[in-house]
mmCIF file of C-alpha atoms and ligand atoms in Angstrom:
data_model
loop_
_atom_site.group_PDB
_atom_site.id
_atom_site.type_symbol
_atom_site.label_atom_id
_atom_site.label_comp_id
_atom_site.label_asym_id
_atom_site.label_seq_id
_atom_site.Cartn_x
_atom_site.Cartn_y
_atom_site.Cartn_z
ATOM 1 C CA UNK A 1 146.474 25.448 -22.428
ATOM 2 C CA UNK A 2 142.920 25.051 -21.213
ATOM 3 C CA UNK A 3 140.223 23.547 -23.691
ATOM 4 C CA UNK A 4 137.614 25.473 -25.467
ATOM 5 C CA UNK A 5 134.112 24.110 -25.591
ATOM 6 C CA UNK A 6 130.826 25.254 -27.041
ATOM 7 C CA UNK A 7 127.914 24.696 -24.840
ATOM 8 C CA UNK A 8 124.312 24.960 -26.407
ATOM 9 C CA UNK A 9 121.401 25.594 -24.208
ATOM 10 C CA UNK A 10 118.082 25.730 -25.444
ATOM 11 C CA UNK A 11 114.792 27.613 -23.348
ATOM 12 C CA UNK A 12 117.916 29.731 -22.225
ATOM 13 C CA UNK A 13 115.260 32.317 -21.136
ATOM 14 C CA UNK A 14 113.635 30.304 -18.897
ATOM 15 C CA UNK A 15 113.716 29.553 -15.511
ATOM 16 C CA UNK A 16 115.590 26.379 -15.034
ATOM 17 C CA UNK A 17 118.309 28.463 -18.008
ATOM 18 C CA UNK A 18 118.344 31.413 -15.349
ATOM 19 C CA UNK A 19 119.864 29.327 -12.650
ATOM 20 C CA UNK A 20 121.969 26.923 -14.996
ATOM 21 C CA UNK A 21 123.835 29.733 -17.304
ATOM 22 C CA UNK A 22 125.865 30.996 -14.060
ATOM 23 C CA UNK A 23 126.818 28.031 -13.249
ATOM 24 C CA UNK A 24 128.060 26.702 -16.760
ATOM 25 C CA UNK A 25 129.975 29.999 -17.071
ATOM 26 C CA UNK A 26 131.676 29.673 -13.448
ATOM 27 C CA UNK A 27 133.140 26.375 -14.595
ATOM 28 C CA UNK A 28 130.994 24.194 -12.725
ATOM 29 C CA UNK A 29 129.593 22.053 -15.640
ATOM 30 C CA UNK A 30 132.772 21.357 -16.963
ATOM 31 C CA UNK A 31 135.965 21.948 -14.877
ATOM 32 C CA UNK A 32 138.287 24.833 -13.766
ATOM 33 C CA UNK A 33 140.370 24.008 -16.812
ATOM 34 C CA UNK A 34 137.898 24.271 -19.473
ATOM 35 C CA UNK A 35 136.787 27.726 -21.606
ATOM 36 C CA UNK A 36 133.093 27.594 -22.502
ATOM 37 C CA UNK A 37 131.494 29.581 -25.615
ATOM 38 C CA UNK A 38 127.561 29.755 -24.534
ATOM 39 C CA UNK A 39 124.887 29.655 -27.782
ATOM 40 C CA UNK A 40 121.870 30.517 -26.371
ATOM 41 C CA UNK A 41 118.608 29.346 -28.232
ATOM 42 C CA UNK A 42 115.136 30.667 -27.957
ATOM 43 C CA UNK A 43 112.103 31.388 -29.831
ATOM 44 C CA UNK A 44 111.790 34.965 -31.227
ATOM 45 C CA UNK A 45 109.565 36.021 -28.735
ATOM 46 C CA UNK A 46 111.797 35.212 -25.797
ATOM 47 C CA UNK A 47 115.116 36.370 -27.569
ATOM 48 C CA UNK A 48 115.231 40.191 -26.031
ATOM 49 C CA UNK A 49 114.956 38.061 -21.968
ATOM 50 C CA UNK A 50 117.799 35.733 -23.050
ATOM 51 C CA UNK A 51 119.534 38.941 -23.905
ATOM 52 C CA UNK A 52 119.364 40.330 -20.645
ATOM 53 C CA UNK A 53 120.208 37.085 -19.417
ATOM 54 C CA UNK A 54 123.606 37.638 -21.238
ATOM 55 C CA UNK A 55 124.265 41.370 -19.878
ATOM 56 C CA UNK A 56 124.085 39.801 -16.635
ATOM 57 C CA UNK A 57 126.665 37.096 -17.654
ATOM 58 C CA UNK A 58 128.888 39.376 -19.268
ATOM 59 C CA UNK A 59 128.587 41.431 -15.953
ATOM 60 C CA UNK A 60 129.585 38.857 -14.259
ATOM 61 C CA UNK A 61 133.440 38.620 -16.104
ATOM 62 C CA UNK A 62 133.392 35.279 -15.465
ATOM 63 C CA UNK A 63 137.259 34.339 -16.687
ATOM 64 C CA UNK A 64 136.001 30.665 -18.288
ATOM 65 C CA UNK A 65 133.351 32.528 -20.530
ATOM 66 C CA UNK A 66 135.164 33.429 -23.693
ATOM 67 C CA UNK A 67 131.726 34.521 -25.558
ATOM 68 C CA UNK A 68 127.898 34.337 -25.932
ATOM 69 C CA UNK A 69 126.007 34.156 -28.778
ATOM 70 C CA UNK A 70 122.286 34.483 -29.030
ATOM 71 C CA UNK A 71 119.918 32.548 -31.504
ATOM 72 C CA UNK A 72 116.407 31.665 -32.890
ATOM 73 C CA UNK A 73 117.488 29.250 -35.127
ATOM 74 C CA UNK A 74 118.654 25.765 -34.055
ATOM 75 C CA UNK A 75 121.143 25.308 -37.169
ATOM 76 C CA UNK A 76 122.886 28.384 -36.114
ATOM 77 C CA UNK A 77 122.700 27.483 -31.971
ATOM 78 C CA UNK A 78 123.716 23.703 -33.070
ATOM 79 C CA UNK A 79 126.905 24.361 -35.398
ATOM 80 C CA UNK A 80 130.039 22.700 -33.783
ATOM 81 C CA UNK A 81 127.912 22.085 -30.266
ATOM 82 C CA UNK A 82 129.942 19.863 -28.240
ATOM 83 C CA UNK A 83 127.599 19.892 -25.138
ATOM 84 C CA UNK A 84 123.487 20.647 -25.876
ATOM 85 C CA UNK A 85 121.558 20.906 -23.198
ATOM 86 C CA UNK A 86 117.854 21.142 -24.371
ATOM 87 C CA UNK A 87 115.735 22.762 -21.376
ATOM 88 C CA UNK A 88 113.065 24.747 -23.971
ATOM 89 C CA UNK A 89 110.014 22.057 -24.230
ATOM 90 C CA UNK A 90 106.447 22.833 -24.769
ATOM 91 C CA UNK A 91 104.826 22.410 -21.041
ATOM 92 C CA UNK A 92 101.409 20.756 -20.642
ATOM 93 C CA UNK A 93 98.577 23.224 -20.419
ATOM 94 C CA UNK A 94 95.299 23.001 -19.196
ATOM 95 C CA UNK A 95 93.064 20.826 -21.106
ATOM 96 C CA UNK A 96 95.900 19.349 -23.491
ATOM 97 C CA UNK A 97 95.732 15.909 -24.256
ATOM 98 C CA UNK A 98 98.887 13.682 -24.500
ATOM 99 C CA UNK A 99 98.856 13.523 -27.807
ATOM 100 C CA UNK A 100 98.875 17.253 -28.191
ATOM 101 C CA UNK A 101 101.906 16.910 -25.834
ATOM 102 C CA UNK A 102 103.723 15.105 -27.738
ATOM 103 C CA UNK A 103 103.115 16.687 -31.469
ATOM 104 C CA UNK A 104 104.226 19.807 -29.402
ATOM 105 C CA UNK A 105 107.330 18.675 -28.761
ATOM 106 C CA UNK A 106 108.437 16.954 -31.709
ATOM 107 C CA UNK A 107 107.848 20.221 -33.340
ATOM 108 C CA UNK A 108 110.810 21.513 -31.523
ATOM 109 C CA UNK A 109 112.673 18.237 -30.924
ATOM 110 C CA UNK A 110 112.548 17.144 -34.604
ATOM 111 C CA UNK A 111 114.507 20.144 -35.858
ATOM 112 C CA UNK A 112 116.774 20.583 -33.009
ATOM 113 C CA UNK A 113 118.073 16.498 -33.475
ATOM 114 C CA UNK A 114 118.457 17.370 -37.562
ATOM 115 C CA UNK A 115 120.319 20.118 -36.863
ATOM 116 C CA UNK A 116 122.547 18.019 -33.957
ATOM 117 C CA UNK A 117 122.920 15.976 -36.565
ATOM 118 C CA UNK A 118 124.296 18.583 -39.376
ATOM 119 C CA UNK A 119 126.512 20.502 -37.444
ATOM 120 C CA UNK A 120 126.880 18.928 -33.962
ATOM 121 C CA UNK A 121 131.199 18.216 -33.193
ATOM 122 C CA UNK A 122 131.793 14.517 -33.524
ATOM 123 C CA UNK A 123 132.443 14.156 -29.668
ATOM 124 C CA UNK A 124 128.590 16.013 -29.257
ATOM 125 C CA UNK A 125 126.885 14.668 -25.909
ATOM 126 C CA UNK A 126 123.228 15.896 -25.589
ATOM 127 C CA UNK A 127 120.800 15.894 -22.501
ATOM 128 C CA UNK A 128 117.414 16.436 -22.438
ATOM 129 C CA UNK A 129 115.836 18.179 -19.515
ATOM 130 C CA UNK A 130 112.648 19.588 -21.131
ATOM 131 C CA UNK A 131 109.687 16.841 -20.456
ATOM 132 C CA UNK A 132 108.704 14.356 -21.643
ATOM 133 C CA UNK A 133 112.462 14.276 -21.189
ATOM 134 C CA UNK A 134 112.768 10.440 -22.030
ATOM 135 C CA UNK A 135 110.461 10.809 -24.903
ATOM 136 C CA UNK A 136 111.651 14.010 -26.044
ATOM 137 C CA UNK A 137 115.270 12.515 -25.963
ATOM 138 C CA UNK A 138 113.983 9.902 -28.200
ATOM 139 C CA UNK A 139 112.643 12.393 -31.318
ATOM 140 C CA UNK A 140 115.897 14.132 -31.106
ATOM 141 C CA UNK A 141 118.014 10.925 -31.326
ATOM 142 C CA UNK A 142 116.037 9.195 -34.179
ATOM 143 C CA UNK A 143 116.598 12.685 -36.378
ATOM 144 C CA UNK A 144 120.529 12.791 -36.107
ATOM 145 C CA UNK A 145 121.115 9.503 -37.653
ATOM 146 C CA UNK A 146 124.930 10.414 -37.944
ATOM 147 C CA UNK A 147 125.301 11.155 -34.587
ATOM 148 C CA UNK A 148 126.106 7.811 -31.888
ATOM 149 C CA UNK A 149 122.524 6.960 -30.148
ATOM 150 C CA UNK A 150 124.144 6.911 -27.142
ATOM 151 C CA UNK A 151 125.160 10.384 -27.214
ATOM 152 C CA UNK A 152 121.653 11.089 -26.740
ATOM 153 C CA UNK A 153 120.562 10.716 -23.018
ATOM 154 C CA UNK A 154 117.990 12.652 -20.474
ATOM 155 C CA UNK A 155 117.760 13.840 -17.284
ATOM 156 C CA UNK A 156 116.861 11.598 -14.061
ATOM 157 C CA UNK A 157 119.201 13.321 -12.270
ATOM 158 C CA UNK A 158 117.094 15.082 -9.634
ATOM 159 C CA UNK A 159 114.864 12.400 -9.072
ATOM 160 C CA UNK A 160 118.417 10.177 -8.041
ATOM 161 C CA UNK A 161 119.247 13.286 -5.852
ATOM 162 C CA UNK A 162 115.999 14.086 -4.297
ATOM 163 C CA UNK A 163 116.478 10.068 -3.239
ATOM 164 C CA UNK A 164 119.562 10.713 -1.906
ATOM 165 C CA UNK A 165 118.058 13.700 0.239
ATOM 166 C CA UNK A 166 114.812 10.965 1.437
ATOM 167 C CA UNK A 167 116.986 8.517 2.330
ATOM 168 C CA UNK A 168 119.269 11.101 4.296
ATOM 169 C CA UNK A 169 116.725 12.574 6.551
ATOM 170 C CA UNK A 170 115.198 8.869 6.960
ATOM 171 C CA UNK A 171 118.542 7.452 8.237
ATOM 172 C CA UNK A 172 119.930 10.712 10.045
ATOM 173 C CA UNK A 173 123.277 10.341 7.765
ATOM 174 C CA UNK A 174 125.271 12.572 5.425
ATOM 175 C CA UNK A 175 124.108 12.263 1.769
ATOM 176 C CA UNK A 176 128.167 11.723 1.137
ATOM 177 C CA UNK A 177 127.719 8.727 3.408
ATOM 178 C CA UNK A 178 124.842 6.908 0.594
ATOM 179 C CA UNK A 179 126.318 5.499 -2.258
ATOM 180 C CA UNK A 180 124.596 3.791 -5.777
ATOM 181 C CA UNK A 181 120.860 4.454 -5.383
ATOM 182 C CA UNK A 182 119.083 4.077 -8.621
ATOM 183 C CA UNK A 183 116.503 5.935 -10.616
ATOM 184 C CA UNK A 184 114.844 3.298 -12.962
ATOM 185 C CA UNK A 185 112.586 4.149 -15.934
ATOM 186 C CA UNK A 186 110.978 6.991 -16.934
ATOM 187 C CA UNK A 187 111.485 10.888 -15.319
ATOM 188 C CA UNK A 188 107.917 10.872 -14.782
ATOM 189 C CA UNK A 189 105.534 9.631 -11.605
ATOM 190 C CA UNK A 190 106.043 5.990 -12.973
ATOM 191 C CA UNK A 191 109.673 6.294 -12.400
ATOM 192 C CA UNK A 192 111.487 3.454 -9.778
ATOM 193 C CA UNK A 193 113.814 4.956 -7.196
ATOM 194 C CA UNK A 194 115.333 1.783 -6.053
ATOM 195 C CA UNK A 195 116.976 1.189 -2.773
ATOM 196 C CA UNK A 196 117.760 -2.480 -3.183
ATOM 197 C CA UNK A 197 121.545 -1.500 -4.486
ATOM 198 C CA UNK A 198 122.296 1.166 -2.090
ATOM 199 C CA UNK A 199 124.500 1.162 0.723
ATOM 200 C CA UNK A 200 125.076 3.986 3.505
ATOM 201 C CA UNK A 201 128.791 3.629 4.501
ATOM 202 C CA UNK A 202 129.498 -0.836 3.894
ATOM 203 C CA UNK A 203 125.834 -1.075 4.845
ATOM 204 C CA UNK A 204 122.803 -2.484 2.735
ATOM 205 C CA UNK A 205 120.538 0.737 2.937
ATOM 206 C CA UNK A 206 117.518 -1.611 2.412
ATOM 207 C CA UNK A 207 118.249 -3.516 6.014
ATOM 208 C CA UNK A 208 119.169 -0.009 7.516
ATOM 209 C CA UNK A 209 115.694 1.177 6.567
ATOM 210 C CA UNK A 210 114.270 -2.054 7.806
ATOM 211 C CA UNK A 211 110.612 -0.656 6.673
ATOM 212 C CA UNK A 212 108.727 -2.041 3.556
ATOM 213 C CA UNK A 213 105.874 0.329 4.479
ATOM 214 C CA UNK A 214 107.585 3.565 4.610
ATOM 215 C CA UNK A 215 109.726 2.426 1.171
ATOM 216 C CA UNK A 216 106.446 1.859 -0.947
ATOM 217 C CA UNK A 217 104.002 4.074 1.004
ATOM 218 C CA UNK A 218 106.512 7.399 1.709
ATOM 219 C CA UNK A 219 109.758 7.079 0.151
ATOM 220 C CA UNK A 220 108.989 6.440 -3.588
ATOM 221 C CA UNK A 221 105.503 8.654 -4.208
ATOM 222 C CA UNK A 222 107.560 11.140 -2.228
ATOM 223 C CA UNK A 223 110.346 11.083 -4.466
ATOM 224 C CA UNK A 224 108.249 10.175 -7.602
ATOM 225 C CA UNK A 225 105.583 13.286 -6.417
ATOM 226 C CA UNK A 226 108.363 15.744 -5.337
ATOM 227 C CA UNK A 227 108.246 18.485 -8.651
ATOM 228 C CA UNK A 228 104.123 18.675 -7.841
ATOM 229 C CA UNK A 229 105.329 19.287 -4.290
ATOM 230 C CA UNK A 230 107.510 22.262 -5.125
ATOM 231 C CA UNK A 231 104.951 23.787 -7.397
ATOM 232 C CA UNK A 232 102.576 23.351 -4.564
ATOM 233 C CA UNK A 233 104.834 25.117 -1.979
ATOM 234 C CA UNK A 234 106.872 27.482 -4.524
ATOM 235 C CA UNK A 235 104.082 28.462 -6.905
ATOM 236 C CA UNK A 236 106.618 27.390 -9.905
ATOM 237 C CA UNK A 237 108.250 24.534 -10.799
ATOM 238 C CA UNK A 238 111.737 23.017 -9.847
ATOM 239 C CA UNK A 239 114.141 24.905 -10.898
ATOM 240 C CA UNK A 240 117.802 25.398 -9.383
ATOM 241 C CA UNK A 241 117.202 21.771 -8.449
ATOM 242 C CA UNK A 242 116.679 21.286 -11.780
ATOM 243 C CA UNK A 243 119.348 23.135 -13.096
ATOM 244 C CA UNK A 244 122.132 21.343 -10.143
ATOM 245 C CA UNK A 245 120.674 18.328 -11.204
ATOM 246 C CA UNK A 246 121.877 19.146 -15.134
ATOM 247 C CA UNK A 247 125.521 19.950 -13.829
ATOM 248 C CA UNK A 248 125.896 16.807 -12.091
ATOM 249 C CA UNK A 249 124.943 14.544 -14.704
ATOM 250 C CA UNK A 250 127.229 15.975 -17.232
ATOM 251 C CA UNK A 251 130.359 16.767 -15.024
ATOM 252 C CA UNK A 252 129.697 13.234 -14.134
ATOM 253 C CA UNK A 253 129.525 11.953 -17.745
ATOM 254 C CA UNK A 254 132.574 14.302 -18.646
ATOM 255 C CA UNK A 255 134.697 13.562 -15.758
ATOM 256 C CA UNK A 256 133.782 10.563 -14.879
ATOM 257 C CA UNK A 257 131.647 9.051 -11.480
ATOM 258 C CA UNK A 258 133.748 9.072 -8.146
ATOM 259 C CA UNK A 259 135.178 5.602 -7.745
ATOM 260 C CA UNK A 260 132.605 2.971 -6.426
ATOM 261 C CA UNK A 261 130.002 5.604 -7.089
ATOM 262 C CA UNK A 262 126.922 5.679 -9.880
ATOM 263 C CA UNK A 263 124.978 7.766 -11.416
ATOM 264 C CA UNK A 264 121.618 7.621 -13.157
ATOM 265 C CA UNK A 265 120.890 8.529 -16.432
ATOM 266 C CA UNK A 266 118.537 8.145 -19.097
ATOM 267 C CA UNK A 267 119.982 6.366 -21.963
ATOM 268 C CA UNK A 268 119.223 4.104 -24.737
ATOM 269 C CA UNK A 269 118.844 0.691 -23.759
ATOM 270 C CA UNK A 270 121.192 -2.024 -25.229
ATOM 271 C CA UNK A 271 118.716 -4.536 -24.198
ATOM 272 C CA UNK A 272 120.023 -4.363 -20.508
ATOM 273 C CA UNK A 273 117.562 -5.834 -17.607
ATOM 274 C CA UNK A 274 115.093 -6.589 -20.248
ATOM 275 C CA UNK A 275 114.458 -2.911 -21.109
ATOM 276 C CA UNK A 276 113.846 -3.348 -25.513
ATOM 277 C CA UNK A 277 116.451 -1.699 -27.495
ATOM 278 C CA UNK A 278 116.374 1.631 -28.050
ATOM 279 C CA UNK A 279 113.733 2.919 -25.367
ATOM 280 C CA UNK A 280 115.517 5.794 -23.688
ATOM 281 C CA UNK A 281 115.346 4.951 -19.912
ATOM 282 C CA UNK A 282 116.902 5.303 -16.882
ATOM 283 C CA UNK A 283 119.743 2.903 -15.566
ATOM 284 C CA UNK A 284 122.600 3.350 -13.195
ATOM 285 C CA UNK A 285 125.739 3.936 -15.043
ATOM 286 C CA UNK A 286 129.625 4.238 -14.381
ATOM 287 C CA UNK A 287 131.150 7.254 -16.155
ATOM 288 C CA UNK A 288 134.930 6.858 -17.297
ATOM 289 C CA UNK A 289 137.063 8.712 -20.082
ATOM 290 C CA UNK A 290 134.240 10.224 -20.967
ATOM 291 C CA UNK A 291 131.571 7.516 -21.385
ATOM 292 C CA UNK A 292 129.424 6.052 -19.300
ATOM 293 C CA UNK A 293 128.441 2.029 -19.474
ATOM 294 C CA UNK A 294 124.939 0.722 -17.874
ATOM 295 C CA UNK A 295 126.265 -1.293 -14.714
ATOM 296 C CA UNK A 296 125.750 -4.921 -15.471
ATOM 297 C CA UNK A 297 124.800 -8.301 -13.373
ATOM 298 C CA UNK A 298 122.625 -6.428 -10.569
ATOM 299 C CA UNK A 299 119.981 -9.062 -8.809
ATOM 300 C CA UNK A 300 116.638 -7.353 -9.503
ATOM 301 C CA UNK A 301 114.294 -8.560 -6.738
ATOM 302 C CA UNK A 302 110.402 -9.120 -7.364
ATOM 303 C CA UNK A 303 109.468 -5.679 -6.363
ATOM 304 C CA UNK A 304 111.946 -4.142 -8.488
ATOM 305 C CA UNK A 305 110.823 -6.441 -11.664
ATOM 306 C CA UNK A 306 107.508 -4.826 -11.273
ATOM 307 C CA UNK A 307 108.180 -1.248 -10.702
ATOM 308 C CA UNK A 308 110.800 -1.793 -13.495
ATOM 309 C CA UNK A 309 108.275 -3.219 -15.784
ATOM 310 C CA UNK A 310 105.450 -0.476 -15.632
ATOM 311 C CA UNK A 311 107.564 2.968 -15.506
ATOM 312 C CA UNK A 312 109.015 0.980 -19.032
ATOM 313 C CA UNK A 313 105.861 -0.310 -20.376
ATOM 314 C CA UNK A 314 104.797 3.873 -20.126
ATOM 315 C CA UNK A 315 108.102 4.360 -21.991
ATOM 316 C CA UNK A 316 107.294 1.737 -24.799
ATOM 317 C CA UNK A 317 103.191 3.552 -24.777
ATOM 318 C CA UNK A 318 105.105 7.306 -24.782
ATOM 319 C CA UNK A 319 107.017 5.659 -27.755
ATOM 320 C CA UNK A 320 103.985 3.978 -29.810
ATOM 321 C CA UNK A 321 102.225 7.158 -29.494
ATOM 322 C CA UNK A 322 105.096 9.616 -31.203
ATOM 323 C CA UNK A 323 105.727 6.394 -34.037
ATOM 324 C CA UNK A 324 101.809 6.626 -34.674
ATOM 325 C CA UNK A 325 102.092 10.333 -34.848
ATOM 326 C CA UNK A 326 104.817 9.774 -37.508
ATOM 327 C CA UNK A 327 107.494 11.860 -35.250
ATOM 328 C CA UNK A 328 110.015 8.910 -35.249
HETATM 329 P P1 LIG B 401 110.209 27.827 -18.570
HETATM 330 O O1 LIG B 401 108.843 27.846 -19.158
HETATM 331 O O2 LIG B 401 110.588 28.808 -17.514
HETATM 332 O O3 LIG B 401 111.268 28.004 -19.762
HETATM 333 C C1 LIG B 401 111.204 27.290 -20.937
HETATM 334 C C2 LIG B 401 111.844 28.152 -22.012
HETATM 335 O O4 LIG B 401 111.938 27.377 -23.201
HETATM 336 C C3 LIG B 401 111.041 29.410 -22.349
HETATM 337 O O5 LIG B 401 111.881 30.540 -22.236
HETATM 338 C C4 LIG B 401 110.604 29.155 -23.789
HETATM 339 O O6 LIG B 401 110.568 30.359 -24.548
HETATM 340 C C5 LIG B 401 111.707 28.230 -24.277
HETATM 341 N N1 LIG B 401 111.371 27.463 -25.479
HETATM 342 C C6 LIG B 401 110.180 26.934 -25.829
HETATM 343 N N2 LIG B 401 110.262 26.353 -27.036
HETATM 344 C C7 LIG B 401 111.536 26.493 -27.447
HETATM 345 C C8 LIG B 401 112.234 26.114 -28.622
HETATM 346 N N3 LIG B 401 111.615 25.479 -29.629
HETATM 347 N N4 LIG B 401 113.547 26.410 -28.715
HETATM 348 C C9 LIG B 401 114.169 27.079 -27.729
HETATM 349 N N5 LIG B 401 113.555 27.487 -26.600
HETATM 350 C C10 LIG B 401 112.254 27.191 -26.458
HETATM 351 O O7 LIG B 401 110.449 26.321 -18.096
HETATM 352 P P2 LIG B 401 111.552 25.767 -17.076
HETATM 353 O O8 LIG B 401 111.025 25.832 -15.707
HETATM 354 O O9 LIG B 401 112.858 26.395 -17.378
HETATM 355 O O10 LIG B 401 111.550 24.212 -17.478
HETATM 356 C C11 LIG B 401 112.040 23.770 -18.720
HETATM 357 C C12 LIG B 401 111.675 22.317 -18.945
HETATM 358 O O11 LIG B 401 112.294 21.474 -17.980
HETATM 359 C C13 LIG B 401 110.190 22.009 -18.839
HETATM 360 O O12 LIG B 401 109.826 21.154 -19.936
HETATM 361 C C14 LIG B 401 110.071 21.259 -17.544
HETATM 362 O O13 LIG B 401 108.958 20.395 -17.527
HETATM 363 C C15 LIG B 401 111.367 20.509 -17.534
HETATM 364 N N6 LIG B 401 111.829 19.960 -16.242
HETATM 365 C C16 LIG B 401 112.472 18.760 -16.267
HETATM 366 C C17 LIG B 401 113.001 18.190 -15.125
HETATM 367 C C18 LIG B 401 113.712 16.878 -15.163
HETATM 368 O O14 LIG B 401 114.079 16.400 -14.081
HETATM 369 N N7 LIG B 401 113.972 16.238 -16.301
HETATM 370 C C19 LIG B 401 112.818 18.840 -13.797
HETATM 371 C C20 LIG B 401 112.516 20.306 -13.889
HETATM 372 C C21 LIG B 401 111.591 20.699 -15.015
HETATM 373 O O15 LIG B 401 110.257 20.464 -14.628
#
C-alpha cells in the first residue's frame, strides 16, 4: 500500500513553486511509492495565481497527487505537514537595509515556525529555501519549541551542485564521476565550497586541479557569485535550479545519500568543527533511515579554517541582528 504524505509549500505562486510543484506531484521529491497531498500557501494577493497553478496540476492527472488544497493562512497550510518547504520570503528591494530584511522575514517566518509547531506531524522535516535561508531557518526553528531543532534545516543545495558542475567542466569528467564536495557556511556570497574532501573517481580532486589560483580566484566567487550571474544573463533569478536543488536535498534526507556519497545541508550545529551551537550552517552530512548526521573527523586545512570562520562569523552577525530585533 503506498504511503500518503502531506507536502506544504509556501510562495507556491512563485517562480521557484512553478517549477518545483510538477515535480513534487510526479513523485520526484519523494519516491514512486509515495502519495503526496499538496497545501499550497500564499498571501491573499497571490492566492487566485497559485490557483491556476493547481488547474494546471490537476491537468496534469498526475497518479501520486491525491489532492491540493489552497491557503492564506499558515495554521491551516501547516496542520499535519510532514514535509514544509518554505520558498515565500520577503526579497531585498532597492534601498532596504539589512535590518529591514530581516524584520521582513521574521514577519512571515515567526508565524509559519508557531504554526509548525502546533500542527506540524511528529516526523515534520522543514527546509528553508526563501533567503536569508540560514537565518530565516533559524526564526522558524526557535518558534516551534516542540518540534526537534534538527528538523529544521536550509537549502545549500545548489551552491553544492553548481560546484559539482565547476569542477566538471574544469576537469573534463562526468559530474557522477565527483564525489563529497562540500558547501560550508552560509547560502550567501560568504559561503565555502570546499574541494579539499573531494575526490573524482579514487582521486584527491584538489591534486587533480593542481591550481591554487584558479580555486580561490575562479572556482569559489564563481560558485559563490553564480545566482547574480543568472539574473544577469536570465533577467530573473535561479529558479528550476533552485527548485532541482530542493528535490535533491530532501529525497536525499528521505531516502538516504548514495553509499560513500554526501550531501550538504544547512543544519543546526552540534558544536561540530567549531561552528557554536545552534547557528544553522552548512556541513556535509550522510543521510540514512531518514536522518542525516554531520560527517565527523575531516582534517580542515588553513585555508578552509579561514573561509570556514568568516561565512560563520556572518552567520553568528545575521543571528545577533534578529536576537537584537527581538525575533528569536
Ligand atoms: P518569487 O518572488 O517568484 O516568489 C515568492 C512567492 O512567495 C510569491 O508568490 C509571494 O507571494 C510568496 N510569499 C511572500 N510572502 C509569503 C508568505 N508570508 N507566505 C506565503 N507566501 C509568501 O520568488 P522565487 O524566485 O520563487 O524565490 C523564492 C525565494 O527563494 C527567494 O527568497 C529567493 O531569494 C530564494 N532563493 C533561494 C535559493 C537558495 O539556494 N537557498 C536559490 C534561489 C532563490 O534565490
Amino acid at each position: 500500500v503506498a504511503r500518503s504524505v502531506n507536502v506544504t509549500v509556501t510562495g507556491a505562486a512563485g517562480q521557484i513553486g512553478y517549477a518545483l510543484l510538477f515535480r513534487i506531484a510526479s513523485g520526484q521529491l519523494l519516491g514512486q511509492d509515495t502519495k503526496v497531498r499538496l497545501r499550497l500557501l500564499e498571501i491573499p494577493q497571490a492566492v487566485k495565481a497559485a490557483e491556476g497553478t493547481a488547474m494546471e496540476l490537476e491537468d496534469c492527472a498526475f497518479p501520486l497527487l491525491e489532492g491540493i488544497d489552497i491557503t492564506d493562512d499558515a495554521k491551516t497550510a501547516f496542520d499535519g505537514v510532514n514535509v514544509a518547504l518554505l520558498v515565500g520570503a520577503r526579497p531585498r528591494t532597492k534601498g532596504m537595509e539589512r535590518g529591514d530584511l530581516l524584520e521582513a522575514n521574521g514577519g512571515i517566518f515567526k508565524p509559519q515556525g508557531e504554526a509548525i509547531n502546533a500542527g506540524a506531524a511528529d516526523d515534520v522535516r522543514v527546509l528553508v529555501v526563501g533567503n536569508p535561508a540560514n537565518t530565516n531557518a533559524l526564526i522558524a526553528q526557535q518558534h516551534a519549541p516542540d518540534v526537534p531543532a534538527e528538523r529544521f534545516t536550509a537549502m545549500t543545495r545548489l551552491d553544492e551542485n553548481r560546484a559539482y558542475s565547476q569542477l566538471a567542466n574544469k576537469l573534463r569528467v562526468p559530474v557522477t564521476e565527483i564525489k563529497r564536495l562540500v558547501i560550508w557556511g552560509n547560502h550567501s556570497a560568504t559561503q565555502y565550497p570546499d574541494l579539499t574532501h573531494a575526490v573524482v573517481g579514487d582521486r584527491n580532486a584538489l591534486e587533480l586541479v593542481d591550481d591554487q589560483e584558479w580555486v580561490e580566484n575562479t572556482f569559489i566567487p564563481t560558485v559563490a557569485k553564480r545566482g547574480a550571474a543568472i539574473i544577469e544573463a536570465r533577467g530573473a533569478s535561479s529558479a528550476a535550479s533552485a527548485a532541482n536543488a530542493a528535490i535533491d536535498h530532501v529525497h536525499d534526507w528521505v531516502n538516504g545519500t548514495a553509499e560513500g556519497q554526501w550531501a550538504s545541508m544547512a543544519v543546526p550545529s552540534d558544536g561540530s568543527y567549531g561552528v557554536p551551537e545552534g547557528l544553522i550552517s552548512s556541513f556535509p552530512v550522510v543521510c540514512k533511515d531518514g536522518k542525516y548526521e554531520i560527517v565527523q573527523g575531516l582534517t580542515i586545512d588553513a585555508f578552509s579554517r579561514g573561509k570556514i570562520a568568516a561565512t560563520v562569523a556572518e552567520l553568528e552577525e545575521e543571528r545577533d541582528a534578529v536576537r537584537n530585533l527581538g525575533l528569536i
